[in-house]
Coordinates of C-alpha atoms and ligand atoms in Angstrom, one line a residue:
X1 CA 112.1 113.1 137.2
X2 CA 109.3 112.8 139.5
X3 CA 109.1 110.1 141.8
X4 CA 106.6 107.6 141.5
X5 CA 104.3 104.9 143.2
X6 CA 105.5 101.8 141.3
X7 CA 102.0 100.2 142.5
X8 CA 99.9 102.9 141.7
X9 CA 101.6 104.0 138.2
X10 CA 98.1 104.0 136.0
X11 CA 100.3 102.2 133.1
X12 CA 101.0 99.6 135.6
X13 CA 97.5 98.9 136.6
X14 CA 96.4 98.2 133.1
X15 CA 99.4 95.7 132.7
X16 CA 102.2 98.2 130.6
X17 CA 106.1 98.4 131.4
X18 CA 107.4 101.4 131.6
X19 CA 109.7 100.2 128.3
X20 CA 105.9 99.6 127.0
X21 CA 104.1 103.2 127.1
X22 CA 108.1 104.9 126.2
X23 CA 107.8 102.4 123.1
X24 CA 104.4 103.5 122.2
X25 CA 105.0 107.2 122.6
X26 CA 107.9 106.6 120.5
X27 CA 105.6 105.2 117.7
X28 CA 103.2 107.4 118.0
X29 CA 105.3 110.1 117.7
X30 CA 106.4 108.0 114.4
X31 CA 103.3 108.4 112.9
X32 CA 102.7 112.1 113.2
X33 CA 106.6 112.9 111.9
X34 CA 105.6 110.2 108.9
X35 CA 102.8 112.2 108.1
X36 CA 104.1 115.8 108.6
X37 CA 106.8 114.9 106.8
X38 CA 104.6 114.0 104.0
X39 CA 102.2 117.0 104.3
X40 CA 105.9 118.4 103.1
X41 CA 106.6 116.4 99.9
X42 CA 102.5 116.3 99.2
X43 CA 103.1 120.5 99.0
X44 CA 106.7 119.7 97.2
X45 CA 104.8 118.1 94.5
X46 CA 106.7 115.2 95.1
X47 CA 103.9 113.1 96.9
X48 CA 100.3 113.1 94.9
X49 CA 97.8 112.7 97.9
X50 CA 97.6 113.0 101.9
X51 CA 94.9 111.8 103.8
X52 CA 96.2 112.6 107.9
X53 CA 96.3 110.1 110.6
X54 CA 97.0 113.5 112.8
X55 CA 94.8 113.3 115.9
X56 CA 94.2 109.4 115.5
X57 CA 97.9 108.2 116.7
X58 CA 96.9 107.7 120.3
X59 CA 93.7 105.6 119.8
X60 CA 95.3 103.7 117.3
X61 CA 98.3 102.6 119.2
X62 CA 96.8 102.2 122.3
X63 CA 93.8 99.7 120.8
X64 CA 96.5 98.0 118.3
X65 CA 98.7 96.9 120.7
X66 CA 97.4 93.9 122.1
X67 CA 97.1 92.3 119.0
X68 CA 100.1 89.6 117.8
X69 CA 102.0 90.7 114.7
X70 CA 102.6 88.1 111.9
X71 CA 99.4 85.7 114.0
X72 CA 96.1 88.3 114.4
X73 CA 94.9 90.1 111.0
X74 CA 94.5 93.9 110.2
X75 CA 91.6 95.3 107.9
X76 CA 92.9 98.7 107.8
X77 CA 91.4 102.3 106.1
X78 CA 93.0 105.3 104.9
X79 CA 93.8 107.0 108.1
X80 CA 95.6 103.9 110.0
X81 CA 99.3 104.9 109.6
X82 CA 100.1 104.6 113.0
X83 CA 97.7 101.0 113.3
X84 CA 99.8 99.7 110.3
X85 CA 103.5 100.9 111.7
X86 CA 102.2 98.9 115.2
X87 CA 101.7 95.7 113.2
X88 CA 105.4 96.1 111.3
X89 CA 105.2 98.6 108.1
X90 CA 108.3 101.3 109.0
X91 CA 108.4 105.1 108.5
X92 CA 110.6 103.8 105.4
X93 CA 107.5 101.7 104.2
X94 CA 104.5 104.0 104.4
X95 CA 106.9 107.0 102.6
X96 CA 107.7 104.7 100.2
X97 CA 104.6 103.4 99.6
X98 CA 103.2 107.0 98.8
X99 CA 105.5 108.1 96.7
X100 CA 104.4 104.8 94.6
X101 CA 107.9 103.2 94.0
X102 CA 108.6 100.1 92.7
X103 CA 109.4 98.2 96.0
X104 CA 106.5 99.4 97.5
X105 CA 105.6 97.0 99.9
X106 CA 102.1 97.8 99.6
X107 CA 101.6 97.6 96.1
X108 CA 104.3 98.3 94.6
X109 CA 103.1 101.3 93.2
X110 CA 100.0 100.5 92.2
X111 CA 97.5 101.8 94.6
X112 CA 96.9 105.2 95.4
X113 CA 98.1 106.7 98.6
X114 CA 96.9 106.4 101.5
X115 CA 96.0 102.3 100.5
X116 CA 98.4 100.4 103.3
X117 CA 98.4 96.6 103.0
X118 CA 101.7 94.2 103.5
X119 CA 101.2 90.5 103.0
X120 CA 104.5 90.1 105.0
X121 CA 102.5 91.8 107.6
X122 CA 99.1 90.2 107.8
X123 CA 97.7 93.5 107.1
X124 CA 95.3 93.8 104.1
X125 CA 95.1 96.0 101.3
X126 CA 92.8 99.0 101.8
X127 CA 90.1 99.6 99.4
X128 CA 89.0 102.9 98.3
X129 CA 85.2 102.4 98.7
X130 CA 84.9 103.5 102.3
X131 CA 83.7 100.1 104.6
X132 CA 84.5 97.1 102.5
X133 CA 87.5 96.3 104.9
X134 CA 85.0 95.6 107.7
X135 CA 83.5 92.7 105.8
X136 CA 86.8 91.8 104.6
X137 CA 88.0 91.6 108.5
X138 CA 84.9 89.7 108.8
X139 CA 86.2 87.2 106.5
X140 CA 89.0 86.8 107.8
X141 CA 87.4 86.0 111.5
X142 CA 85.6 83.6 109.9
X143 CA 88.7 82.0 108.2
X144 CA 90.7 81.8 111.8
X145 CA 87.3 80.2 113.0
X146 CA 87.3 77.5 110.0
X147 CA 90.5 76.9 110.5
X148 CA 90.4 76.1 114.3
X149 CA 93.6 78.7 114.9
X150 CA 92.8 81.6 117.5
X151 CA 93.3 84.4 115.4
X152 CA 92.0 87.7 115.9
X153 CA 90.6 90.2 112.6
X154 CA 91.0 93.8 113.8
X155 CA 89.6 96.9 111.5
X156 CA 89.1 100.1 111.7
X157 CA 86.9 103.4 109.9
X158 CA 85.3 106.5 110.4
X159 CA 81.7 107.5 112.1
X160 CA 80.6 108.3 108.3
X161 CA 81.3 105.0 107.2
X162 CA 79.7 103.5 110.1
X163 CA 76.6 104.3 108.1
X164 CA 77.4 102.4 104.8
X165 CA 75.2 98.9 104.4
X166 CA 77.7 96.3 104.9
X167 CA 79.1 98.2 107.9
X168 CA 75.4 96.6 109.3
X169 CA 75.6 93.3 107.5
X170 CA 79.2 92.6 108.8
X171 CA 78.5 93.5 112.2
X172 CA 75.4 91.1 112.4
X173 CA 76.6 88.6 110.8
X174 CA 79.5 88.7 113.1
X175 CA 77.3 89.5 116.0
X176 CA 75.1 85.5 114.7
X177 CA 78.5 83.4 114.3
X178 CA 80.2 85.4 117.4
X179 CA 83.7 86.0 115.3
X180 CA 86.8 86.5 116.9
X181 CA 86.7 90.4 115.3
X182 CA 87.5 93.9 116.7
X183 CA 85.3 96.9 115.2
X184 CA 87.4 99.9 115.4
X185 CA 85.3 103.5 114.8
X186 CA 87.8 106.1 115.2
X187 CA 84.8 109.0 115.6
X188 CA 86.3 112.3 114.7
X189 CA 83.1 114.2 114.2
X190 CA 83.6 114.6 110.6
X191 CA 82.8 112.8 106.8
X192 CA 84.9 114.7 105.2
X193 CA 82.6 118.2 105.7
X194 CA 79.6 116.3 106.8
X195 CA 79.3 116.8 111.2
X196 CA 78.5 114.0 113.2
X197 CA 74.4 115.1 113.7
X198 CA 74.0 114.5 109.7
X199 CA 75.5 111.6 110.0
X200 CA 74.9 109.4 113.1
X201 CA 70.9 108.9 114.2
X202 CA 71.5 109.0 117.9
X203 CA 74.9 110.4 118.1
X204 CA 76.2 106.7 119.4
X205 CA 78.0 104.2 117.1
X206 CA 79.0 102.2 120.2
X207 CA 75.2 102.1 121.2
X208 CA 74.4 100.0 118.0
X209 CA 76.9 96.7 119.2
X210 CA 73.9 95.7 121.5
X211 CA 71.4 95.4 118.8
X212 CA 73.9 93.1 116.9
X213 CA 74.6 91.0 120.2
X214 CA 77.8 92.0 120.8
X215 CA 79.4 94.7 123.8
X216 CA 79.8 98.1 122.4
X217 CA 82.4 100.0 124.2
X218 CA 83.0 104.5 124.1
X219 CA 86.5 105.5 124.8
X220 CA 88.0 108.6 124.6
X221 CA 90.4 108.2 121.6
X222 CA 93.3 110.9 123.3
X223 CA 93.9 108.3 126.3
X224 CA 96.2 106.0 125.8
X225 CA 95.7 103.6 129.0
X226 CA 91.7 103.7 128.5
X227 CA 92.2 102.9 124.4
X228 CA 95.0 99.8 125.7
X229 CA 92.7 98.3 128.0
X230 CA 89.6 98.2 125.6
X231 CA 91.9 96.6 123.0
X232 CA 93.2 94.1 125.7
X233 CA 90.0 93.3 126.8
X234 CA 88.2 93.0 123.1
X235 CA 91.2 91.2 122.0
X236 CA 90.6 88.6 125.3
X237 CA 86.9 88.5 124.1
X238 CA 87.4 87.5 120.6
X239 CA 90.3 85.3 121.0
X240 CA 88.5 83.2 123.8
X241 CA 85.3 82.3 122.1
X242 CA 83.6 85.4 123.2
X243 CA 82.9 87.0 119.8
X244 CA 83.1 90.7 118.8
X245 CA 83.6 94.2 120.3
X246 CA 82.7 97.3 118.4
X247 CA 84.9 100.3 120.1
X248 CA 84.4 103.6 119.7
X249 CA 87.1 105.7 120.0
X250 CA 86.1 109.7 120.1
X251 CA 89.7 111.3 118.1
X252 CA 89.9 114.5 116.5
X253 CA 91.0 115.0 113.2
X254 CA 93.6 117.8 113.4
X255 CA 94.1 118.4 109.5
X256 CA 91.4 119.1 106.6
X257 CA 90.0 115.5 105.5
X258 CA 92.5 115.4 103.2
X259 CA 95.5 117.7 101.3
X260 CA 92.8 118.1 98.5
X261 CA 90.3 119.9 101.0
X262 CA 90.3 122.8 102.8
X263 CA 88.3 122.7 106.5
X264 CA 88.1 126.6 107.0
X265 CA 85.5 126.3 104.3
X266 CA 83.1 124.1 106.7
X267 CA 84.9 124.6 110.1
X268 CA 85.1 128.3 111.9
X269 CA 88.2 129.6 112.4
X270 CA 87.4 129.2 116.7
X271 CA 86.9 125.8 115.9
X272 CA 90.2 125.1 113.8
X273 CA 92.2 127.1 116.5
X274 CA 90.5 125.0 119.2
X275 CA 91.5 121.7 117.3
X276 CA 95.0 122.2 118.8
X277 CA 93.8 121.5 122.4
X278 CA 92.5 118.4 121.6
X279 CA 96.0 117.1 120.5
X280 CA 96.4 113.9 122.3
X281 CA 100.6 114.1 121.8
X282 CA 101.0 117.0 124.4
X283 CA 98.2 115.6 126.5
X284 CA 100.1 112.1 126.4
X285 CA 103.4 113.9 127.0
X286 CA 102.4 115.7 130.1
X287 CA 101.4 111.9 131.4
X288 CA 104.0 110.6 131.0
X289 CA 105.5 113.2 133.0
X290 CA 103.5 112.5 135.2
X291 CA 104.4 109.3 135.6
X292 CA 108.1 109.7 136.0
X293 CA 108.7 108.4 132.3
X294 CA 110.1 111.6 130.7
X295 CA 111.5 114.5 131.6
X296 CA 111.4 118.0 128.8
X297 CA 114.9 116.9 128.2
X298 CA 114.3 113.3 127.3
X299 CA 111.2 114.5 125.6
X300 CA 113.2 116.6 123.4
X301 CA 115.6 114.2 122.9
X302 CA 113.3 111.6 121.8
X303 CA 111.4 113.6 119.3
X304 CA 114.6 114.8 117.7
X305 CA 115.5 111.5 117.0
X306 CA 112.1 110.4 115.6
X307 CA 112.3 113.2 113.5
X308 CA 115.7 112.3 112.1
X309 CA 115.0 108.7 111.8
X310 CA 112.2 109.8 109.9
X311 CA 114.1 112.7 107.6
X312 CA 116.3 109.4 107.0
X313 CA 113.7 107.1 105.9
X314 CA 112.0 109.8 103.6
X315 CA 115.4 110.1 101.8
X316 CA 115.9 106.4 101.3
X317 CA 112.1 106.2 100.2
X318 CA 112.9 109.0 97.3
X319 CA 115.9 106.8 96.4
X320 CA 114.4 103.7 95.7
X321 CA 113.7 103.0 91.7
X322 CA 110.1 104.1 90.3
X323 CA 108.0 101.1 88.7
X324 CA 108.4 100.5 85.2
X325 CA 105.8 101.7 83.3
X326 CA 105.7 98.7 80.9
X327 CA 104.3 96.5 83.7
X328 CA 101.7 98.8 84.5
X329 CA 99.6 95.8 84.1
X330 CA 101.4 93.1 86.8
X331 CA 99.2 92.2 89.0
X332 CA 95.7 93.5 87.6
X333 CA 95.1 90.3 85.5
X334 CA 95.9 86.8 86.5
X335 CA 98.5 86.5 83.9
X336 CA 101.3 85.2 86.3
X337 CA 104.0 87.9 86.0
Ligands
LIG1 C1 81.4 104.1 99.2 C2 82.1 105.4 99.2 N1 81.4 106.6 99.3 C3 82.0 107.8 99.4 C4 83.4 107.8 99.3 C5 84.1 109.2 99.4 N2 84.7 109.3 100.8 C6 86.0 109.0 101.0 S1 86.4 109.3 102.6 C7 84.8 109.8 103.0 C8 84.4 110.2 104.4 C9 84.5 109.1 105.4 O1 84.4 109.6 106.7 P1 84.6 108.8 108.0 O2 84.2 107.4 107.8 O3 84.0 109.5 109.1 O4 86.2 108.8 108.1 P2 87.2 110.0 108.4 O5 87.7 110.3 107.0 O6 86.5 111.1 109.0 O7 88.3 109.4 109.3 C10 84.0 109.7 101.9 C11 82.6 110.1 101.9 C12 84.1 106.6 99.2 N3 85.5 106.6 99.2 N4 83.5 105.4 99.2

């Protein structure tokens, strides 16, 4: 491997071990064999729905990690496979989860895919309006601010449902009673078909945090150390009194919106062939390179195990027992069962 400036290793001037970025390659490599693997048993039959984190993993890891599992609070959306996985749900968990078996730890069963949530986890349950999770998160700022602890609410969403109502209402009133809250946009240019100049006025989410009071901050979603650092430093922010961060983080979604559309139909074919260059894995493998963290061989190495710890984990999600359909109705009213 190459040989390296211990003081000048960029993961080192942003506060990571090596044993740090190598864990968050590895769970970021996680993510995208989780939902490969599930493109699979979507096209098998055997899964009903996808909706891709592919393109997202980077950003996601990198601004997740400073938060405290099982002490800060996730909001999450659709997309936030690899978010969820860096707060404690396994490769086991999300498979499970969407192929809606009884010990789902989601739901067990009971929510469609794509809808993560794990009480065990301090993650919430995903809603399929797009947006209500960032008032939840909200809500749960203000709970950690009642109750005097100094927990953090993170959440994330889409540029498209930046635009909703209550994405404004929950950002001001956050912005008024500075809440310990992290505003997550992953901005992949799309609403499903809709591009990002139908959508956004002025092309900026980030720009809109100052008109709410609080720092609104642009990273580029495929760089791992830039995404850490802005999730250190909101995390500092909100735990310390300072109040909220909104952080955009520019991504590209590498799949159609979800496996029941079909992006040639509203993306050229130069653009889907581009979409491969924007990968952040590759990018974040030649870093690490780079670095002196991985060598082809290692990287090899690593990915074929990821890939059979995740083989493994599909096959003990198909195993486990489907709900039973005579208590399809646990959990909808407050009947106690
Ligand atoms: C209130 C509401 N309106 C519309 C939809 C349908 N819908 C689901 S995802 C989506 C696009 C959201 O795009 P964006 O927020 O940019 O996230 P992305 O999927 O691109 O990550 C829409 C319109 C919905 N689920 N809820």
């Amino acid at each position: 491997m190459t040989e390296i400036d211990i003081q000048t290793a960029p993961h080192h001037a942003v506060g990571l071990t090596d044993e740090d970025v190598l864990a968050m390659y590895r769970q970021i490599l996680t993510a995208r064999a989780v939902d490969e693997r599930m493109w699979l048993m979507q096209r098998a039959g055997k899964i009903a729905f996808v909706i891709s984190v592919q393109g997202h993993e980077v950003a996601q890891v990198g601004v997740s990690r400073p938060l405290r599992p099982h002490h800060d609070w996730m909001a999450p959306y659709y997309r936030s496979i690899a978010a969820a996985m860096s707060f404690g749900m396994t490769a086991e968990d999300i498979i499970t989860a969407h192929l809606a078996k009884a010990d789902d730890i989601s739901s067990g069963g009971r929510q469609m895919p794509g809808h993560y949530g794990a009480a065990a986890h301090n993650i919430l349950s995903v809603s399929s309006p797009v947006g209500t999770q960032v008032l939840h998160a909200v809500g749960l700022a203000m709970g950690a601010w009642v109750r005097g602890d100094d927990a953090v609410a993170i959440t994330y969403f889409g540029e498209g449902t930046a635009n909703q109502g209550e994405i404004h209402e929950a950002m001001n009133f956050a912005g008024v009673h500075r809440l310990p809250v992290i505003f997550v946009c992953e901005n992949n240019g799309y609403a499903i078909s809709v591009p990002l100049e139908r959508q956004v006025g002025g092309g900026s989410v980030a720009a809109r945090a100052s008109g709410y009071g609080f720092p609104g901050v642009d990273v580029d979603g495929g760089d791992l150390l830039a995404c850490y650092a802005a999730g250190v430093d909101a995390h500092e922010r909100a735990r310390t009194g300072g109040g909220p961060t909104l952080i955009e983080a520019h991504v590209v979604r590498l799949t159609s919106h979800s496996s029941d559309d079909d992006h040639r139909r509203y993306r050229d074919a130069v653009e889907v062939e581009a979409l491969k260059e924007g990968d952040p894995i590759p990018r974040l493998a030649a870093n690490l390179q780079e670095w002196g963290l991985l060598d082809e061989a290692a990287d090899e190495a690593l990915r074929a195990d990821v890939k059979a710890h995740v083989v493994e984990s599909a096959a003990r999600a198909e195993a486990h027992p489907d709900p039973d359909p005579t208590d399809i109705l646990r959990h909808v009213y407050a009947d106690g069962s």
